[in-house]
CSV table of C-alpha atoms in Angstrom, one decimal:
chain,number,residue,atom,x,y,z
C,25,UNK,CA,3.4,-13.4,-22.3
C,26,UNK,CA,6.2,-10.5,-22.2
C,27,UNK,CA,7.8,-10.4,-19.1
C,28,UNK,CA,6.7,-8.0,-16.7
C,29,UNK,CA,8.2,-6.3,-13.6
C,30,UNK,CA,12.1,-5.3,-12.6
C,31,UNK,CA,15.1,-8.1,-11.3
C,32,UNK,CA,15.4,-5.9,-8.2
C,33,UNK,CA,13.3,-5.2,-5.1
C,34,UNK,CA,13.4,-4.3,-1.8
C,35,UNK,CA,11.0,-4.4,1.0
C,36,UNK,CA,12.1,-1.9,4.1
C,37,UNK,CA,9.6,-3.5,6.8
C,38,UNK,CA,9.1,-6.9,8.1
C,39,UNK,CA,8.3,-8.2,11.7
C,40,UNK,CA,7.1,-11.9,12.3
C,41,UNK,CA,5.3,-12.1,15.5
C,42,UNK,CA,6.0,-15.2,17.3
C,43,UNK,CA,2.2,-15.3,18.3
C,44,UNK,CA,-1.2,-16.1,16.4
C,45,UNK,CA,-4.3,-16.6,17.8
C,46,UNK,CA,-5.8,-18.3,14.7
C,47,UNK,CA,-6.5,-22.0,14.0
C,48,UNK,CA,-4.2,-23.5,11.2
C,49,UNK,CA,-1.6,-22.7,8.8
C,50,UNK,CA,-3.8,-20.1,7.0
C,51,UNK,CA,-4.9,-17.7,9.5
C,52,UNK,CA,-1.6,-18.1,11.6
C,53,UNK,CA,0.4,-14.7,11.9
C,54,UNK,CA,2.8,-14.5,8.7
C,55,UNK,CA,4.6,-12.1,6.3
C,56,UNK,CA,4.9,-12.8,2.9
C,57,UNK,CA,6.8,-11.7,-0.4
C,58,UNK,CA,4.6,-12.7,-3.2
C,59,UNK,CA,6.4,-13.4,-6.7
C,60,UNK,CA,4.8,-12.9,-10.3
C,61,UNK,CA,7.0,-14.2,-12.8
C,62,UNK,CA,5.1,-14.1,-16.2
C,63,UNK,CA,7.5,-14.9,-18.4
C,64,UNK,CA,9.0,-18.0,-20.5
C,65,UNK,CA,12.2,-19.0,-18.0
C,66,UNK,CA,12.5,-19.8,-14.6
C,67,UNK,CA,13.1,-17.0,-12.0
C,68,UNK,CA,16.2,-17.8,-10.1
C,69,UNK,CA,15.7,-16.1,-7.3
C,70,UNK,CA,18.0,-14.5,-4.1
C,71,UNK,CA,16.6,-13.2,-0.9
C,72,UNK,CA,19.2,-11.2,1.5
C,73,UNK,CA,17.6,-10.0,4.8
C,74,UNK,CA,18.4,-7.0,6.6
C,75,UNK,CA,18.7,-6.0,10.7
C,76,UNK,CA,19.1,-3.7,13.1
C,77,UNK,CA,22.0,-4.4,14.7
C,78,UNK,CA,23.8,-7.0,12.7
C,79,UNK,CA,25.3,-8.1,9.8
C,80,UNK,CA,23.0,-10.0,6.8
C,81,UNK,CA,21.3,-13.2,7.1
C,82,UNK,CA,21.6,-15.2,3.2
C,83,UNK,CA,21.4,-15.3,0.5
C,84,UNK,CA,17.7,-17.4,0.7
C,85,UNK,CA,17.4,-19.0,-2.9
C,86,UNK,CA,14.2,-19.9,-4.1
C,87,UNK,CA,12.8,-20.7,-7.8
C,88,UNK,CA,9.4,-19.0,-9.0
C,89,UNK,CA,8.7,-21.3,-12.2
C,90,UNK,CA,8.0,-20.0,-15.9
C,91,UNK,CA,4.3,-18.6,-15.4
C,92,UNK,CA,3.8,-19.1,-12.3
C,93,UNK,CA,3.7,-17.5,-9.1
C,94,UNK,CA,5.0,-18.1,-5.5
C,95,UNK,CA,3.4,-16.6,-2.1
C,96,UNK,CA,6.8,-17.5,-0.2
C,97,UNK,CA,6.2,-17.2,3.5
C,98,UNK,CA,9.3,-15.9,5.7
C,99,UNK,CA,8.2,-17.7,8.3
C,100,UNK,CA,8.9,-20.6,6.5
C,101,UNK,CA,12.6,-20.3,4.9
C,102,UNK,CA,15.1,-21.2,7.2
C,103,UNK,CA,18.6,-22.0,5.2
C,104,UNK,CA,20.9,-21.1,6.1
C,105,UNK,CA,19.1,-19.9,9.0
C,106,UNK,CA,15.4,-19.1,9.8
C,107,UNK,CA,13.7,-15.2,10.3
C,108,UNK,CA,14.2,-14.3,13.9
C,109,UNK,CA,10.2,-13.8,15.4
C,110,UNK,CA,9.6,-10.3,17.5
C,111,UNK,CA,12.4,-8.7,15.5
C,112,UNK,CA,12.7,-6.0,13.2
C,113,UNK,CA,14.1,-7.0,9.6
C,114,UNK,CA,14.2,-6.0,5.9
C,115,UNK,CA,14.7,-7.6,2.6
C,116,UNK,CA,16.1,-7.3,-1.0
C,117,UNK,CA,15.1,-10.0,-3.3
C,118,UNK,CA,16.8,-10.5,-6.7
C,119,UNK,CA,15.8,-12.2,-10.1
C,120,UNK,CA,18.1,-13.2,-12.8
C,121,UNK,CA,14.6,-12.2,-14.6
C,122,UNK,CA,11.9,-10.0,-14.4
C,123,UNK,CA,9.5,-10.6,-11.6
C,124,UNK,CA,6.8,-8.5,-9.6
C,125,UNK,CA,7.0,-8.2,-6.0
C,126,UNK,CA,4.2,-7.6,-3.4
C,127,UNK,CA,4.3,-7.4,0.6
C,128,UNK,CA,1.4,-8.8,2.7
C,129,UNK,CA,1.4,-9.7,6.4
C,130,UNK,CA,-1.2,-11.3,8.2
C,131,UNK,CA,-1.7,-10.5,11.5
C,132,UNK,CA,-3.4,-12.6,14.0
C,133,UNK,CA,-2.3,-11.4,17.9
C,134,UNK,CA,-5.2,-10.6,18.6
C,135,UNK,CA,-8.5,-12.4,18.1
C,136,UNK,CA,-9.2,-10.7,14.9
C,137,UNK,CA,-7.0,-11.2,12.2
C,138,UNK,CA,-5.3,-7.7,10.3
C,139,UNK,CA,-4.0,-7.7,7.0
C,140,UNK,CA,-1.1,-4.9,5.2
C,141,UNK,CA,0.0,-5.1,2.1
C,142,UNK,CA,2.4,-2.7,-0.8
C,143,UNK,CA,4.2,-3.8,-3.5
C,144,UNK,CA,7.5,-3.6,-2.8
C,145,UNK,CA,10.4,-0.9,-4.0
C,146,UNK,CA,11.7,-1.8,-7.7
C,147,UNK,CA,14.5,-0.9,-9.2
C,148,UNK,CA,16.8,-2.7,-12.4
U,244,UNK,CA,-9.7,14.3,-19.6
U,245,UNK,CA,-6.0,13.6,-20.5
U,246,UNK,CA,-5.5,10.2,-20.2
U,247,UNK,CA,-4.1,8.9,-17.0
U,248,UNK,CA,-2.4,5.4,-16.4
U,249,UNK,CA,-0.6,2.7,-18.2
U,250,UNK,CA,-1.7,-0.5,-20.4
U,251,UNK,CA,0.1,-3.2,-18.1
U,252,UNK,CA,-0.5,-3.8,-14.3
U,253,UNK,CA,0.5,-6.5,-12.4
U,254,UNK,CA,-1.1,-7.6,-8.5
U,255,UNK,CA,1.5,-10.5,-7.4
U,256,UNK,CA,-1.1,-11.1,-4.4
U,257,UNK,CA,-4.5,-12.5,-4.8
U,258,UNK,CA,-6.5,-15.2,-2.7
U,259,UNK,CA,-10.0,-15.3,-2.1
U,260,UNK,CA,-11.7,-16.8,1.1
U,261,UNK,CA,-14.1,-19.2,1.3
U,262,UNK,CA,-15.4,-17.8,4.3
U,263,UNK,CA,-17.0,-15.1,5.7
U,264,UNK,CA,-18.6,-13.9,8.5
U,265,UNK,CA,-20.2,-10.4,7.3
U,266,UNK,CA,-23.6,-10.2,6.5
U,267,UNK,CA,-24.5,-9.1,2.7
U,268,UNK,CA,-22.4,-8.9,-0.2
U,269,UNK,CA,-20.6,-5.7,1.3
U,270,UNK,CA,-19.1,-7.1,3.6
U,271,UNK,CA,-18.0,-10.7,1.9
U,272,UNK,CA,-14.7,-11.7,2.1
U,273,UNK,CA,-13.6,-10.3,-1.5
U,274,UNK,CA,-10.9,-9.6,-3.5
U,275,UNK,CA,-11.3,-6.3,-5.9
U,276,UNK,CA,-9.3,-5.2,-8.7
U,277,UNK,CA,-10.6,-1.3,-8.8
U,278,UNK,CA,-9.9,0.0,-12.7
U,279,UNK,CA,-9.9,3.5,-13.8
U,280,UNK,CA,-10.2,5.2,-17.3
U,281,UNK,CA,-10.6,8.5,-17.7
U,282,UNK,CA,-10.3,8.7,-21.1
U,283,UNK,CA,-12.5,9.4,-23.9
U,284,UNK,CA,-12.3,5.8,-25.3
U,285,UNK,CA,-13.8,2.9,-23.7
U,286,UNK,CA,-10.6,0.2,-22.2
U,287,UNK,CA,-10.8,-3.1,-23.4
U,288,UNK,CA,-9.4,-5.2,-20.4
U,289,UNK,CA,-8.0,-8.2,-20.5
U,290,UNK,CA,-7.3,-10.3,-17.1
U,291,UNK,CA,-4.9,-13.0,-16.8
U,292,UNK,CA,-4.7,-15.4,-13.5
U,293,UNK,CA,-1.3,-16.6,-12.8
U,294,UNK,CA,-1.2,-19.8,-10.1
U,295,UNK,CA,1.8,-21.5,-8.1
U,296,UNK,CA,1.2,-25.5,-10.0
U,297,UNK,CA,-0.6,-25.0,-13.3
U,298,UNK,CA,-0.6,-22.7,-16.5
U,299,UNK,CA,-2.4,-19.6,-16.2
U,300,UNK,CA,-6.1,-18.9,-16.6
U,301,UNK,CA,-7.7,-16.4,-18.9
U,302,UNK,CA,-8.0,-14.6,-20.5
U,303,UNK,CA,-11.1,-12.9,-18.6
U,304,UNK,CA,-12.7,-9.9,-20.5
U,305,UNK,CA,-14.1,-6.2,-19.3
U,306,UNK,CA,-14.8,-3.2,-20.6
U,307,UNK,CA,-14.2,-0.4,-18.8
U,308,UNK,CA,-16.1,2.7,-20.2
U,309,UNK,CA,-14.8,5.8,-20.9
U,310,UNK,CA,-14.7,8.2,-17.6
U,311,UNK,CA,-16.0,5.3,-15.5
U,312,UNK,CA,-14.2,3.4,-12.8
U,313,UNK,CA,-15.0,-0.5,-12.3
U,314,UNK,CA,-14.6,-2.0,-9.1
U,315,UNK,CA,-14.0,-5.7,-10.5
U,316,UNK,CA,-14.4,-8.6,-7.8
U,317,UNK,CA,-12.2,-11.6,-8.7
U,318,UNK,CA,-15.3,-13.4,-6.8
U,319,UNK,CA,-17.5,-12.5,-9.3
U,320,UNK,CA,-15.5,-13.5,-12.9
U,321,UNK,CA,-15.8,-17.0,-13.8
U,322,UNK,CA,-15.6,-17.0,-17.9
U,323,UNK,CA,-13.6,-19.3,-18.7
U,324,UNK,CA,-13.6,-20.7,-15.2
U,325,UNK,CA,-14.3,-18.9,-11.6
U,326,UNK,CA,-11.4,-18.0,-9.6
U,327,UNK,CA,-10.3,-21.2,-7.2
U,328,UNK,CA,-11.0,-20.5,-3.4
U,329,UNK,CA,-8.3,-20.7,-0.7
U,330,UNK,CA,-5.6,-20.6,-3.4
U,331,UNK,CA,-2.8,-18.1,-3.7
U,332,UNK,CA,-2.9,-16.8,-7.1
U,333,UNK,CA,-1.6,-13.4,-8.9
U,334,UNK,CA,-2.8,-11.7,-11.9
U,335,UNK,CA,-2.0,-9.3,-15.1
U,336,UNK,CA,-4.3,-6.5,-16.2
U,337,UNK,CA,-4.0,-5.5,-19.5
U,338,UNK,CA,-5.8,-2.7,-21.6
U,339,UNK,CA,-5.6,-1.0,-25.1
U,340,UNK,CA,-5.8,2.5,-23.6
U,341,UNK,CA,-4.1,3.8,-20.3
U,342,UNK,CA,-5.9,2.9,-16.8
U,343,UNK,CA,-5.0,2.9,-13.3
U,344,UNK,CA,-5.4,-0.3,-11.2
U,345,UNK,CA,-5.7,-0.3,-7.5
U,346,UNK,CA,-6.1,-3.9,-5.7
U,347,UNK,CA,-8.2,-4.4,-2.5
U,348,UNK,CA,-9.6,-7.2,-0.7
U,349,UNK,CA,-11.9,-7.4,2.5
U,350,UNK,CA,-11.8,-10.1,4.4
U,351,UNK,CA,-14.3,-11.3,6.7
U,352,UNK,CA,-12.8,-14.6,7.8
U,353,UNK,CA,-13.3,-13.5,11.6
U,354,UNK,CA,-16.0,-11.5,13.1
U,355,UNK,CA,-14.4,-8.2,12.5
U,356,UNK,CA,-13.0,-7.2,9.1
U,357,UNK,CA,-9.8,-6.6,7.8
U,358,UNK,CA,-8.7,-4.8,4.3
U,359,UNK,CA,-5.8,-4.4,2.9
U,360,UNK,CA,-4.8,-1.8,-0.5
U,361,UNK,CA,-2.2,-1.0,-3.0
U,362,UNK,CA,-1.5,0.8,-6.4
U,363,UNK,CA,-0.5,-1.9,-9.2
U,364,UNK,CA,2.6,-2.4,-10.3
U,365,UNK,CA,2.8,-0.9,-13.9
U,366,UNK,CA,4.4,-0.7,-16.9
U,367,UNK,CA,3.8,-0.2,-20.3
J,96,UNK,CA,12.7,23.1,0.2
J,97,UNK,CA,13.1,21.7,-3.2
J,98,UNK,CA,9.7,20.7,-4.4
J,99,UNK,CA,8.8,16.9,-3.9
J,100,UNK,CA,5.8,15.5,-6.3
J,101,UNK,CA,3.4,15.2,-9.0
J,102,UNK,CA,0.7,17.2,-10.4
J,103,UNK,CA,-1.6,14.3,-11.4
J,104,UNK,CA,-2.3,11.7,-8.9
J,105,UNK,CA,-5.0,8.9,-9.6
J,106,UNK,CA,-7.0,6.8,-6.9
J,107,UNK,CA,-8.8,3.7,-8.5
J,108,UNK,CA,-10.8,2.8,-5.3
J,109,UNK,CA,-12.7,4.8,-3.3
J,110,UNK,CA,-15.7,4.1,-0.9
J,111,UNK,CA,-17.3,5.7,1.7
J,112,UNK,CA,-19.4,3.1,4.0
J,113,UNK,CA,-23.2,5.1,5.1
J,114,UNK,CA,-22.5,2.9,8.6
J,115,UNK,CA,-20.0,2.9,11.4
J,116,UNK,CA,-19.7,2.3,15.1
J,117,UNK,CA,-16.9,4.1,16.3
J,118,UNK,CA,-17.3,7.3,18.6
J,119,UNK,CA,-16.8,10.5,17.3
J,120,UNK,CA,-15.6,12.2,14.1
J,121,UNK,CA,-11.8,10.3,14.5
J,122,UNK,CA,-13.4,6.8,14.6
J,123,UNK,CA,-15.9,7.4,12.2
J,124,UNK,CA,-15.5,5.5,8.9
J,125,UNK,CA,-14.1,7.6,6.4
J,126,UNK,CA,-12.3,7.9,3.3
J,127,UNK,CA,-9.2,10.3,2.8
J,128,UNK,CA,-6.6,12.0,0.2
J,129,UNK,CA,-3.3,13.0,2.2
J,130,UNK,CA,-2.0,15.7,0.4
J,131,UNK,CA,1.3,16.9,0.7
J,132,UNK,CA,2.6,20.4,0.0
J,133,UNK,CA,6.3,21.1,1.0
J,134,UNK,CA,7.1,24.0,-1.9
J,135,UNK,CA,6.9,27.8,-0.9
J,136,UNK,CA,3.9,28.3,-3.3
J,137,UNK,CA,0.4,27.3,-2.6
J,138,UNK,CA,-0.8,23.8,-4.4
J,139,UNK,CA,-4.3,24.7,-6.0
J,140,UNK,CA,-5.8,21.5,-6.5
J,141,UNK,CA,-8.6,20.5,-8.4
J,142,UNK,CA,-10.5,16.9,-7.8
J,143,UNK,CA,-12.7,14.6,-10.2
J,144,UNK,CA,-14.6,11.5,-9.1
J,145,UNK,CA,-15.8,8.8,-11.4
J,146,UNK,CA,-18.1,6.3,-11.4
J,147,UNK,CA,-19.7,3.1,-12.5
J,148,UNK,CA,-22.7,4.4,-14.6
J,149,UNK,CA,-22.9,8.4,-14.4
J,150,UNK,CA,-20.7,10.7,-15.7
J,151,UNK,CA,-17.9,12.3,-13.6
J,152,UNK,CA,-18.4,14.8,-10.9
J,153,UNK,CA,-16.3,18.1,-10.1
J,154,UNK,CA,-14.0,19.4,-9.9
J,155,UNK,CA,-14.1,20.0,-5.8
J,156,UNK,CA,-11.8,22.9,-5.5
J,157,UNK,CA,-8.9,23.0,-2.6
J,158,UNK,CA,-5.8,24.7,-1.3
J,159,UNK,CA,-2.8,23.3,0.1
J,160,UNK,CA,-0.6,26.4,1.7
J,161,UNK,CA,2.8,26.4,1.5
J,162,UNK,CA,4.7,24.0,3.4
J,163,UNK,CA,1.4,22.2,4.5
J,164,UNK,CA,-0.2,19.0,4.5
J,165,UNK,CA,-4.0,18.8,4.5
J,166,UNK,CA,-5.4,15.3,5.1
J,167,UNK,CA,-9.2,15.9,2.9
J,168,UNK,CA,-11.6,13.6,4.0
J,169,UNK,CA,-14.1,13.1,1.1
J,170,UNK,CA,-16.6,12.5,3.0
J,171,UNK,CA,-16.2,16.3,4.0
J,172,UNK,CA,-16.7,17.9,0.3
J,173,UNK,CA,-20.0,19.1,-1.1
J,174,UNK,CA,-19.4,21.3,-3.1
J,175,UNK,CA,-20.4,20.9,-6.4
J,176,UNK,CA,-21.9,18.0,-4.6
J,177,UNK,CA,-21.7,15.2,-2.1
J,178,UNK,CA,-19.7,12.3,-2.6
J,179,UNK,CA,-22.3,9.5,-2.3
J,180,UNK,CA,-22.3,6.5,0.4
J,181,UNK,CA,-22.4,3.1,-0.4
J,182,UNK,CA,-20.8,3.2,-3.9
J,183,UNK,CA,-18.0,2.5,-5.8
J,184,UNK,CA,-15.9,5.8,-7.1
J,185,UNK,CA,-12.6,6.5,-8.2
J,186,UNK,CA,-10.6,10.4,-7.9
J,187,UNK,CA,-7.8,12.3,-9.8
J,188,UNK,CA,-6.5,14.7,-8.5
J,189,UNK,CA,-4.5,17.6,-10.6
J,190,UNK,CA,-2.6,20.2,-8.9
J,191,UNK,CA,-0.5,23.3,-10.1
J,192,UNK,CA,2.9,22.6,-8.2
J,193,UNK,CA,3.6,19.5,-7.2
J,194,UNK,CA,2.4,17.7,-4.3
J,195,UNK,CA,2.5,14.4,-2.7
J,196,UNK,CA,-1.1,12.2,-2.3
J,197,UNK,CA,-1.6,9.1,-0.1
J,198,UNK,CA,-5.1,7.8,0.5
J,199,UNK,CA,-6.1,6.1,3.4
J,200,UNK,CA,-9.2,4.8,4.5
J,201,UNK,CA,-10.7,4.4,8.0
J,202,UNK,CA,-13.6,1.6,8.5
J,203,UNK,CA,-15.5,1.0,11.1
J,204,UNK,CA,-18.3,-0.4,10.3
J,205,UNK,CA,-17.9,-3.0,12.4
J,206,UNK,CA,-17.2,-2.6,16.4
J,207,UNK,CA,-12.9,-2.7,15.3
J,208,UNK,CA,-11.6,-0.6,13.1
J,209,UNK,CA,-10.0,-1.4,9.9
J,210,UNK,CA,-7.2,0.4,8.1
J,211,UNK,CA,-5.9,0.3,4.8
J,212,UNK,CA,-3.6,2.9,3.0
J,213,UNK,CA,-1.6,3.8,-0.3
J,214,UNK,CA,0.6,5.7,-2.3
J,215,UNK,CA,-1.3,7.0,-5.2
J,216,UNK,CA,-1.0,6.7,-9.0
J,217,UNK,CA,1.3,9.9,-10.2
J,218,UNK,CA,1.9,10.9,-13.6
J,219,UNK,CA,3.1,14.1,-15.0
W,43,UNK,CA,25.8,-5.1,-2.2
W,44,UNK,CA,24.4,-2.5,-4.8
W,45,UNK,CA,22.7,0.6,-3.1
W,46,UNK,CA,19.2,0.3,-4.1
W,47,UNK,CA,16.6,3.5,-3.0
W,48,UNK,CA,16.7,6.7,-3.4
W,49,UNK,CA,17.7,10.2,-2.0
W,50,UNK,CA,14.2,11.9,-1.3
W,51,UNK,CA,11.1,11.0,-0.1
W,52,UNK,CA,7.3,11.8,1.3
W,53,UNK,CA,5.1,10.3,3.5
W,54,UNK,CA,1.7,12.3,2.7
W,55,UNK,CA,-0.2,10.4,5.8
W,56,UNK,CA,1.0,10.6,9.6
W,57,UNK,CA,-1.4,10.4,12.6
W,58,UNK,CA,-0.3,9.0,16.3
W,59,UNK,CA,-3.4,8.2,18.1
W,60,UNK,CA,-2.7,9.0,21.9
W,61,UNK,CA,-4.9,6.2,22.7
W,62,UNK,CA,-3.8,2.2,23.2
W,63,UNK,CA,-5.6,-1.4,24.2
W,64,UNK,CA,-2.7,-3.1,23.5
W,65,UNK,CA,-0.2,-4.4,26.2
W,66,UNK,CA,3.7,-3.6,25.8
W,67,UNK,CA,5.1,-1.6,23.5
W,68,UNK,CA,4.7,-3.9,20.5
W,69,UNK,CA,0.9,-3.7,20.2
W,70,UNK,CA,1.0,0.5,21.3
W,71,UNK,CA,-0.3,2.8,18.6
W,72,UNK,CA,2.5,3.3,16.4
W,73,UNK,CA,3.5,5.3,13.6
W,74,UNK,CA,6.7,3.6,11.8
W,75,UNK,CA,9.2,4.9,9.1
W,76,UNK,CA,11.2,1.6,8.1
W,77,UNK,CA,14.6,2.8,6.5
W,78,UNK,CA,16.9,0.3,4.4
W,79,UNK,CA,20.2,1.4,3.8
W,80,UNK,CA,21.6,-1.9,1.8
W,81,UNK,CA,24.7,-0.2,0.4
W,82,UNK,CA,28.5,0.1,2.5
W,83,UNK,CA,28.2,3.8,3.7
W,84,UNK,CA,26.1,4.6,6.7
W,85,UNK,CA,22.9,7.0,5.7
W,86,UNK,CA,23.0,10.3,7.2
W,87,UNK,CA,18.6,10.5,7.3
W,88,UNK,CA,16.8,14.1,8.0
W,89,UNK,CA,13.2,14.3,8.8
W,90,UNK,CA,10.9,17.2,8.5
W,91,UNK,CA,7.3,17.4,9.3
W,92,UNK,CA,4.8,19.3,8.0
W,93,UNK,CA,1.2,20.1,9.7
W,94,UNK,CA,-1.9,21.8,8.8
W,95,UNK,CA,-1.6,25.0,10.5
W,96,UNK,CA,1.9,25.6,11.6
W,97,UNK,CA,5.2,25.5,10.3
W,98,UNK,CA,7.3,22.2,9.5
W,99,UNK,CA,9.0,20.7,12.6
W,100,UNK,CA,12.8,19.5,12.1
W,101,UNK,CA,15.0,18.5,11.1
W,102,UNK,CA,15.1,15.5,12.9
W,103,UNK,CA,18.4,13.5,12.3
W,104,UNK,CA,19.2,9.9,12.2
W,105,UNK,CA,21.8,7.6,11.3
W,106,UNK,CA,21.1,4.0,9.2
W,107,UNK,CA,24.0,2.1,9.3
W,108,UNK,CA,25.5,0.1,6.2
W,109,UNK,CA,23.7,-3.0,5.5
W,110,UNK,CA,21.2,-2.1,8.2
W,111,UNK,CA,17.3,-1.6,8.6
W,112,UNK,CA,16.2,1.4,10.9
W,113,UNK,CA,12.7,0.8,11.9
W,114,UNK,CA,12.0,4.3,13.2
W,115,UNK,CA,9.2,4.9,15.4
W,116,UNK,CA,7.6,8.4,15.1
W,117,UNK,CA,6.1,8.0,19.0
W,118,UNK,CA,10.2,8.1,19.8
W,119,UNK,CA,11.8,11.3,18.1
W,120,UNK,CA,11.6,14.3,20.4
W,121,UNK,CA,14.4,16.7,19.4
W,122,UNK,CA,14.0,19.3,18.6
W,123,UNK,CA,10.4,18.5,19.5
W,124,UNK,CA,7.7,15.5,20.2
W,125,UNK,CA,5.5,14.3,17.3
W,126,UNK,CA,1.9,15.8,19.0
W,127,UNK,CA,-0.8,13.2,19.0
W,128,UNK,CA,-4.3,13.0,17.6
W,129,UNK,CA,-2.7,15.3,15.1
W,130,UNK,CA,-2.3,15.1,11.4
W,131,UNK,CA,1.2,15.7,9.5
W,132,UNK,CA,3.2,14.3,7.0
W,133,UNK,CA,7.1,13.9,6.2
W,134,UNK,CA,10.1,14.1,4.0
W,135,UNK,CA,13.1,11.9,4.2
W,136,UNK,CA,16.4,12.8,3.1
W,137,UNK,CA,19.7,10.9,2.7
W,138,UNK,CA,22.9,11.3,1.9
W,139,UNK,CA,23.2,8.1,0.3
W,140,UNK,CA,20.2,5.8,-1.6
W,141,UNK,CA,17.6,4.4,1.3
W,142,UNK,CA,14.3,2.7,1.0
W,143,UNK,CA,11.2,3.9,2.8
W,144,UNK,CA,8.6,2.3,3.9
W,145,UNK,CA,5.6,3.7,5.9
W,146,UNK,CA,3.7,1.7,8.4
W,147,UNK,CA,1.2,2.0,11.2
W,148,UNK,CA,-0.3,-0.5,14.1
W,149,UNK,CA,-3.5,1.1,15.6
W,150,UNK,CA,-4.4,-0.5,19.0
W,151,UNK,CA,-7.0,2.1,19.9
W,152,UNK,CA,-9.4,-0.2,20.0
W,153,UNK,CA,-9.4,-4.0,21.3
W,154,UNK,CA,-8.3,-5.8,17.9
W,155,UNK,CA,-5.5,-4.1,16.5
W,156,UNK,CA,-5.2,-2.4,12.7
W,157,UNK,CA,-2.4,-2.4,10.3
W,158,UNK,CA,-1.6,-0.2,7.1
W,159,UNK,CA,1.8,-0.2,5.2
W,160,UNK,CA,2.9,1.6,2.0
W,161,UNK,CA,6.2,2.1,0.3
W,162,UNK,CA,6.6,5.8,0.5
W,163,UNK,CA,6.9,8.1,-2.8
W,164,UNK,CA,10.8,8.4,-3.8
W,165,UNK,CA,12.4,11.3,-5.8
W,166,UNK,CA,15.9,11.7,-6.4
């Protein structure tokens, strides 16, 4: 398939709360990039993340496969350092090729789960 | 109606429950790509399912008729094969005349809902 | 201010639920087009809904003043006619000067409220 | 790294419930601009809101520092005036330098909270 999507992407909101109410690994409180990549090659993939009051946490490498997708979890990186819970952050993610980029978190508090999602800022 | 829209949209996001708590199909856990045409000629659509460990799926077929909207639930498809639960997936829209896709899913894991929406990513 | 905008916004979902639980007109469940105005000439906007199996109704005929926002609940307009419950439409939404449109929907059909919002589809 | 954004953009949707369930200032009713400012100049951000009925409020100034993520809460800015609550309005960003936008809201008004997000329309 023709690839689809641009190399550069940025998400401007992300907040891991360090508490969940749910039972198990799905309905635990998470925020996730999701990554398309449609095409023929490997995405090689860099994640930089942004703070408030300090300097940039990365680069986060991770590889989306040819045709394939990956729902990476930022609660789950953690080299060269893991996503700080209760704290504002942001992120830039960058492909050597053309991917597609979507925000979700899952929110679970409270008893009852909620659920955001955009996809995410593009730009070559 | 001018045409509105583009012929290539890509949702990096998709993942269907297997549970739900709402009574009816309203208010099951589901996962909707919403497709618009408001043009004059009926859109062929053309639906490809993109996974994290095996070659894509597809391709599923709808029409969309001219000046008509289609609310598709990814529940619902299942020629060639239904959409796996509990799997994090991602998908490609294509059409031969300009639409707009919106994605949307309720989900009604827990006694009270939760949904979650976004515009497409597009290109032609 | 310098115009911000389109004049042709698209919204592929739309859904207004006949039930809710929440008190009063704030929590009721409703469906919305946030429309942005921040030019120094009034934004005559004109709105078309489609649907699965009839033809398209409209246009519903509004005003946005200069330098306003107006936050049109659908579930408000009548005129040429209702927007039905309980079904699946779709809106574009054409404007002479440009504007900004987010849509947003409110449900509470269930005793919490859920929430979901977007940027819409603009094209020239 | 690269700047990535834009200069200008709208948030059609703004609306700060005065009411909260939630304990602490992490689950209050929130409205949230989340700013990214990647690049190695700090963004110089001004804020003007637009209502229904009145005139725009603003400008509201802020300063995103290089390679830093503002997460700005609308509850918070008061000069030259508070955001009123159980009120609609809408906003424009503007930067000196390329910043991405993204809009979100928690709503606690009732027990289980709600979340929506969207990446905000840009225009140079």
């Amino acid at each position: 398939m023709q690839p689809i999507g641009k190399t550069r992407w940025a998400i401007a909101e992300g907040y891991i709360p360090s508490e969940s109410t749910g039972g198990g690994r799905a309905l635990m409180s998470h925020e996730t990039a999701c990554l398309l990549n449609v095409g023929d090659a490997d995405a090689h993939v860099s994640i930089t993340l942004f703070f408030k009051d300090r300097e940039p946490a990365g680069p986060y490498q991770v590889t989306v496969g040819a045709r394939r997708t990956l729902h990476l979890r930022f609660n789950d990186i953690d080299d060269p350092e893991p996503v700080p819970r209760d704290t504002d952050y942001a992120s830039v993610i960058e492909s050597d090729v053309p991917v597609v980029v979507q925000h979700t978190r899952l929110d679970s508090r409270q008893s009852e789960l909620a659920l955001l999602t955009t996809i995410a800022y593009a730009q070559n």
